[in-house]
mmCIF file of C-alpha atoms and ligand atoms in Angstrom:
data_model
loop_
_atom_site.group_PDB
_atom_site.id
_atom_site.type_symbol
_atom_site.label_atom_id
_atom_site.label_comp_id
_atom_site.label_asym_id
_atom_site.label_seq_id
_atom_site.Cartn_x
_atom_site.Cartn_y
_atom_site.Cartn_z
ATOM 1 C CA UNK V 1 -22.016 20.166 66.922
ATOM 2 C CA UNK V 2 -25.861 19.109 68.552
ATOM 3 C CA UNK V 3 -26.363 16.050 68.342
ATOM 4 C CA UNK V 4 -29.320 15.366 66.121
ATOM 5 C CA UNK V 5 -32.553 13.284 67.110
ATOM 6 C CA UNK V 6 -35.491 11.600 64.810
ATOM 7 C CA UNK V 7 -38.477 11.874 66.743
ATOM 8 C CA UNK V 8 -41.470 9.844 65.345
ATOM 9 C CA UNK V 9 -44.590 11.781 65.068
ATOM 10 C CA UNK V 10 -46.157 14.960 65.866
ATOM 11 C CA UNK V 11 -48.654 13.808 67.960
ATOM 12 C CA UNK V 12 -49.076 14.622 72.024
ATOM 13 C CA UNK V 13 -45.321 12.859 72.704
ATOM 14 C CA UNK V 14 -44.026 13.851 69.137
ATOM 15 C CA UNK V 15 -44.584 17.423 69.741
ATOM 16 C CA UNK V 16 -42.809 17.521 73.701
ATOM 17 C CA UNK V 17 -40.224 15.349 72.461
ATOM 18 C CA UNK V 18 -39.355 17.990 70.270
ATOM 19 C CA UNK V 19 -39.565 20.748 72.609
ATOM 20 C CA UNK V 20 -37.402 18.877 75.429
ATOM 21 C CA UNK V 21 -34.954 18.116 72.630
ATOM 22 C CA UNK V 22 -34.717 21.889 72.058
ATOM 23 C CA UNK V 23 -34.273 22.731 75.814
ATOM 24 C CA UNK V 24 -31.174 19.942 76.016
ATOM 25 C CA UNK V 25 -29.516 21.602 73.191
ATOM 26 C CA UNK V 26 -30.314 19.105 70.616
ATOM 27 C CA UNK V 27 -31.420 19.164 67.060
ATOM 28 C CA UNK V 28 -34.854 17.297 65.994
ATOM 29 C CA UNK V 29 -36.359 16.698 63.090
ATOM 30 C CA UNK V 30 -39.883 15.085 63.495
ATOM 31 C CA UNK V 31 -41.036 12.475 61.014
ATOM 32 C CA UNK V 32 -45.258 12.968 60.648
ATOM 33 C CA UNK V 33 -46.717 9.959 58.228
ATOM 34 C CA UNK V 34 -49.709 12.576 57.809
ATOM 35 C CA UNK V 35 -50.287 15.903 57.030
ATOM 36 C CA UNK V 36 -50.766 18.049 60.387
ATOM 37 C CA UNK V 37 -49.838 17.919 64.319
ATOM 38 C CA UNK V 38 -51.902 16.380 66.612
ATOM 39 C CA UNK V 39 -52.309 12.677 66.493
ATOM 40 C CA UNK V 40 -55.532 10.999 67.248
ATOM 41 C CA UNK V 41 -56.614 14.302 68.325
ATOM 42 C CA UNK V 42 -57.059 15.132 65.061
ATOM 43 C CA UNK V 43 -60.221 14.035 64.334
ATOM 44 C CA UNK V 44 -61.147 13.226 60.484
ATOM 45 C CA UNK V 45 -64.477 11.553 59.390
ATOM 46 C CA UNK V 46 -62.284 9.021 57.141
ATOM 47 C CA UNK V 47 -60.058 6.797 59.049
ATOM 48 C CA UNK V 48 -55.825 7.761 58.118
ATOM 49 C CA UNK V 49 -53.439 4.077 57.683
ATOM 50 C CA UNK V 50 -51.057 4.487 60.766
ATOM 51 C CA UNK V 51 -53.190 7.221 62.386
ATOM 52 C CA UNK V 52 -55.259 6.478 65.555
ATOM 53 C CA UNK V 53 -58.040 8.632 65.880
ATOM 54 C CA UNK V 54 -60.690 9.923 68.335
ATOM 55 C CA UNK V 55 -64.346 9.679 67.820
ATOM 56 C CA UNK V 56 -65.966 12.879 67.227
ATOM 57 C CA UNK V 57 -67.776 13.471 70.646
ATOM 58 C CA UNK V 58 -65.168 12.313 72.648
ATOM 59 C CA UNK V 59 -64.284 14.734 75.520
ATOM 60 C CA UNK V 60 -60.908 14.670 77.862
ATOM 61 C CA UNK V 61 -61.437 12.055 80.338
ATOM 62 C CA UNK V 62 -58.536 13.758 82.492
ATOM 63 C CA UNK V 63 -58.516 17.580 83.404
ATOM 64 C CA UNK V 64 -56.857 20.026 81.877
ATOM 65 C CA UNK V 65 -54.314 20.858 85.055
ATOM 66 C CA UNK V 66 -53.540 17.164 84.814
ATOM 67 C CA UNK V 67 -53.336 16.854 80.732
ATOM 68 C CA UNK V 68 -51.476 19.819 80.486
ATOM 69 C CA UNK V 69 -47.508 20.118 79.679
ATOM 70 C CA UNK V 70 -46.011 21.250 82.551
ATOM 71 C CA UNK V 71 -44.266 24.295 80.828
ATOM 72 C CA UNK V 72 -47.600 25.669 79.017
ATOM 73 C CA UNK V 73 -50.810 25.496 81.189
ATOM 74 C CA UNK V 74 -54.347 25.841 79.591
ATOM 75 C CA UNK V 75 -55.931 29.039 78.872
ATOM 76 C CA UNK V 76 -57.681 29.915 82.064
ATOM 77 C CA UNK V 77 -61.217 30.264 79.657
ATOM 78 C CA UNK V 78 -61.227 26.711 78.574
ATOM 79 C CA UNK V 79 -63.273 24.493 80.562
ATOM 80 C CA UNK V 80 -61.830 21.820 82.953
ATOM 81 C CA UNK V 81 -62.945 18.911 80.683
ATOM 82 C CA UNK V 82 -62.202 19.333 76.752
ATOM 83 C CA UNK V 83 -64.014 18.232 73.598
ATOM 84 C CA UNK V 84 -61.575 17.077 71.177
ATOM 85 C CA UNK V 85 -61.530 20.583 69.230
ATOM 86 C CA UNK V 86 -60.336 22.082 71.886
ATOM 87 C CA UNK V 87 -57.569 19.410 72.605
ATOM 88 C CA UNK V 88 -56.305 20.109 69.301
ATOM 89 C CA UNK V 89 -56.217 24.118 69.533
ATOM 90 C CA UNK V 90 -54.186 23.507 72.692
ATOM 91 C CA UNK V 91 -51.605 21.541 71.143
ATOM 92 C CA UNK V 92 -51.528 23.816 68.163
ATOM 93 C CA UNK V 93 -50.670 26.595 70.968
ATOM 94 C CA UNK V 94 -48.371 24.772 71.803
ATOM 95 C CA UNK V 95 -46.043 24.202 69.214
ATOM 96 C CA UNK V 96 -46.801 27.876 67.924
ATOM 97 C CA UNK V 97 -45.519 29.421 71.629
ATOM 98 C CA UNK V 98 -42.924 26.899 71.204
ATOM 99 C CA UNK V 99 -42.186 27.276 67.022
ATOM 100 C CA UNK V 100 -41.840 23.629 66.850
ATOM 101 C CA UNK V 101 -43.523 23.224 62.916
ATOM 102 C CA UNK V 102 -40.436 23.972 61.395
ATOM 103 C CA UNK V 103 -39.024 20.716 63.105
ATOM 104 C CA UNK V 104 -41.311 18.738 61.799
ATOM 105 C CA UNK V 105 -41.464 16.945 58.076
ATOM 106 C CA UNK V 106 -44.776 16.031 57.588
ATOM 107 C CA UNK V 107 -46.238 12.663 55.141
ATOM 108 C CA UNK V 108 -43.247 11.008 55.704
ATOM 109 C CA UNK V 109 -43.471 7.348 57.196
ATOM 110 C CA UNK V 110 -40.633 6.519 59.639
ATOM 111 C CA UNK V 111 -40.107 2.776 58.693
ATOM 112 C CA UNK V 112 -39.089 1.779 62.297
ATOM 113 C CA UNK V 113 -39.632 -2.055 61.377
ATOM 114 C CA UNK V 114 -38.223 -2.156 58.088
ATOM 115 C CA UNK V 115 -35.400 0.528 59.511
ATOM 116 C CA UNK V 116 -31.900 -0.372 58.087
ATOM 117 C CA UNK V 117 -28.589 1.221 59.779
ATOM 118 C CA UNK V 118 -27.144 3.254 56.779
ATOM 119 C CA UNK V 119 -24.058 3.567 59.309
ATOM 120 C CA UNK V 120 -23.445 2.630 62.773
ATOM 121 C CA UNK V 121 -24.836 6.052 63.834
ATOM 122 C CA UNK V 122 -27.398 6.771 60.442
ATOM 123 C CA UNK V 123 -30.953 5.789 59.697
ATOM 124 C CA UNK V 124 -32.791 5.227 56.694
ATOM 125 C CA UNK V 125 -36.025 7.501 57.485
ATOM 126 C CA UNK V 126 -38.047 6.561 54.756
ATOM 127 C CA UNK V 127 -37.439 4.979 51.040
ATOM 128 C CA UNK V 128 -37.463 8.066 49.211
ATOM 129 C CA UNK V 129 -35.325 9.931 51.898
ATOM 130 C CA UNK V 130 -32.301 9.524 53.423
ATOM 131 C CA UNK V 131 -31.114 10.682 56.223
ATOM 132 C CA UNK V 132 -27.948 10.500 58.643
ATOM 133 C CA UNK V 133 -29.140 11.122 62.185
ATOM 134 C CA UNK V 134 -26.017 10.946 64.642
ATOM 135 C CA UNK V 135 -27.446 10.100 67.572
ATOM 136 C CA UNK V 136 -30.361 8.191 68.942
ATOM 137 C CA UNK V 137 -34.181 7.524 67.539
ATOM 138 C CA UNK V 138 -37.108 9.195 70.218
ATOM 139 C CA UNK V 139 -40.397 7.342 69.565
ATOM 140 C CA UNK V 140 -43.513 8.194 70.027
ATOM 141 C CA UNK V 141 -46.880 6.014 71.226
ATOM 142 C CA UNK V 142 -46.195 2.501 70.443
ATOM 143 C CA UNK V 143 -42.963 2.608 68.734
ATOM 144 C CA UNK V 144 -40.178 0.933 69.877
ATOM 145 C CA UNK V 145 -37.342 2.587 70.784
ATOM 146 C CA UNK V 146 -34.479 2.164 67.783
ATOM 147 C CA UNK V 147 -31.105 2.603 69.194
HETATM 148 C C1 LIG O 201 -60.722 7.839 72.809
HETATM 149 C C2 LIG O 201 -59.461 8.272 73.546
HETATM 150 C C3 LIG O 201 -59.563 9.188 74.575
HETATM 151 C C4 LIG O 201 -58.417 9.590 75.254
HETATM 152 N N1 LIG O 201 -58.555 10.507 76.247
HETATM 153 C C5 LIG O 201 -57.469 10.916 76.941
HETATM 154 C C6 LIG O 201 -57.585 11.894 77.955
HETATM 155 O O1 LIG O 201 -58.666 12.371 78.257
HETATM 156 N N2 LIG O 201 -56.463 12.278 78.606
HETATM 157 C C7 LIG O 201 -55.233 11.738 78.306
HETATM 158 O O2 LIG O 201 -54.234 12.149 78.926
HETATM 159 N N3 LIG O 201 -55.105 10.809 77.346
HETATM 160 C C8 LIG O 201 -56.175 10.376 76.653
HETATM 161 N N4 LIG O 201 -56.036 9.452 75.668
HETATM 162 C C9 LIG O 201 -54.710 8.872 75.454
HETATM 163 C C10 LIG O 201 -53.970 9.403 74.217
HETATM 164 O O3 LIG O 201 -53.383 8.253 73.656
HETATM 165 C C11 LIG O 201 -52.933 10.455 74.588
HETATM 166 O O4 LIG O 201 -53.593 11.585 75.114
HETATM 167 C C12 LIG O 201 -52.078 11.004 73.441
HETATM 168 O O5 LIG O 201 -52.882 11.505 72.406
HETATM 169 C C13 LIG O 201 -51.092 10.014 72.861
HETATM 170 O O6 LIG O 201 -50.252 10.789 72.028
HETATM 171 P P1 LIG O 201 -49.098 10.148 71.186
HETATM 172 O O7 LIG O 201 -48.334 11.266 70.551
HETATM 173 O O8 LIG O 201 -48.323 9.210 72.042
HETATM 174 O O9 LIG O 201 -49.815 9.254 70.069
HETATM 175 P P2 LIG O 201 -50.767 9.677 68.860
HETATM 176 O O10 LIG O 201 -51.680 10.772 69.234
HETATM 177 O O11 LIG O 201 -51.362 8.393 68.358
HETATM 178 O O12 LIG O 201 -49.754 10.249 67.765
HETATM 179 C C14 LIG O 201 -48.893 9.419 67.028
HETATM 180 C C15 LIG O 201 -48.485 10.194 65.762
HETATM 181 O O13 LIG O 201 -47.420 9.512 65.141
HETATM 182 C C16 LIG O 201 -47.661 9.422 63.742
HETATM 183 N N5 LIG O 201 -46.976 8.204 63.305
HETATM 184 C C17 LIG O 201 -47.208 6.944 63.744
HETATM 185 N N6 LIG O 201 -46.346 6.100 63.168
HETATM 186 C C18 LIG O 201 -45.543 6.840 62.356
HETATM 187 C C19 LIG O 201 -44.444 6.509 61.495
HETATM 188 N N7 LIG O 201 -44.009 5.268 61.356
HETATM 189 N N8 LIG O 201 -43.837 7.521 60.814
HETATM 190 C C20 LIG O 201 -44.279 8.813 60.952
HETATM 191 N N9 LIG O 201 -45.330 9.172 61.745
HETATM 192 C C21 LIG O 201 -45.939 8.190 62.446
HETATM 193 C C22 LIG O 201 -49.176 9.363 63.604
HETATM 194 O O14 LIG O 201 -49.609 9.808 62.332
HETATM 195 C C23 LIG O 201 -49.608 10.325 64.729
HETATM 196 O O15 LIG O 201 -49.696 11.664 64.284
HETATM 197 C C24 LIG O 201 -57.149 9.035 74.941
HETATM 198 C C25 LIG O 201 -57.056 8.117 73.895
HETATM 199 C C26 LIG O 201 -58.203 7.740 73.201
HETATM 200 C C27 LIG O 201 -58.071 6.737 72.071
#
């Protein structure tokens, strides 16, 4: 049986977590605290607890060869430096090429601090849900890795 994997948000690491879980032959399911993919690329005038965000003019600082994953380059018509917008339609292409939503349970907070071991090998993903995860936690941005 695959060995399954928490990975903790859907966000720029969330989302190739997921996708490099896939190509080992493992089974994710992605924890989002909000509502949608994306991460701080996901610009919203009102500031999300637990969400780091972009501000609204903000462009990529790197281009988009380097901020690119490595198995899904940028359409050749987008420019070389992104606004934000276009950031996010990337990643969205990316987990559509890839089908990646259905991995993901979104406006559920992984309680990484508070985490209890259920069993040696389970974790308690949230208070209202339960969940028994046989194998390791992948974090993403500032998370600690649980073991
Ligand atoms: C202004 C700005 C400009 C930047 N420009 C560039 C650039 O040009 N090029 C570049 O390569 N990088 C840039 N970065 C760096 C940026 O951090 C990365 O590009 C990337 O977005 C980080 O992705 P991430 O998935 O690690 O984190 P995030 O995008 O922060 O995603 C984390 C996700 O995890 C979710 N989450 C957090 N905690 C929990 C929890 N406990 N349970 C469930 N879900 C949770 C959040 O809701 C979020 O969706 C920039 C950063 C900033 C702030």
């Amino acid at each position: 049986m695959a060995k399954r994997v928490a990975v903790i948000g859907s966000g720029v690491s969330g989302l190739t977590s997921i996708k490099c879980c896939l190509d080992e032959g493992l089974q994710p399911t992605c924890f989002e605290r909000s509502n949608d993919i994306g991460g701080l690329w996901r610009f919203k005038e009102k500031v999300e607890e637990g969400r780091a965000s972009i501000y609204q003019s903000v462009f990529t600082n790197s281009s988009k060869e380097m901020s690119c994953f490595s198995d899904f380059p940028m359409p050749e018509h987008f420019p070389n430096f992104l606004h934000n917008t276009r950031f996010l339609e990337y990643l969205k292409l990316y987990a559509k090429r890839f089908d990646l939503l259905k991995y993901i349970r979104f406006k559920i907070i992984f309680l990484v601090d508070q985490l209890q071991l259920v069993r040696e090998t389970c974790f308690r993903a949230s208070i209202e849900e339960e969940l028994c995860i046989n194998s390791k936690a992948c974090v993403s941005h500032q998370q600690k890795l649980v073991q």
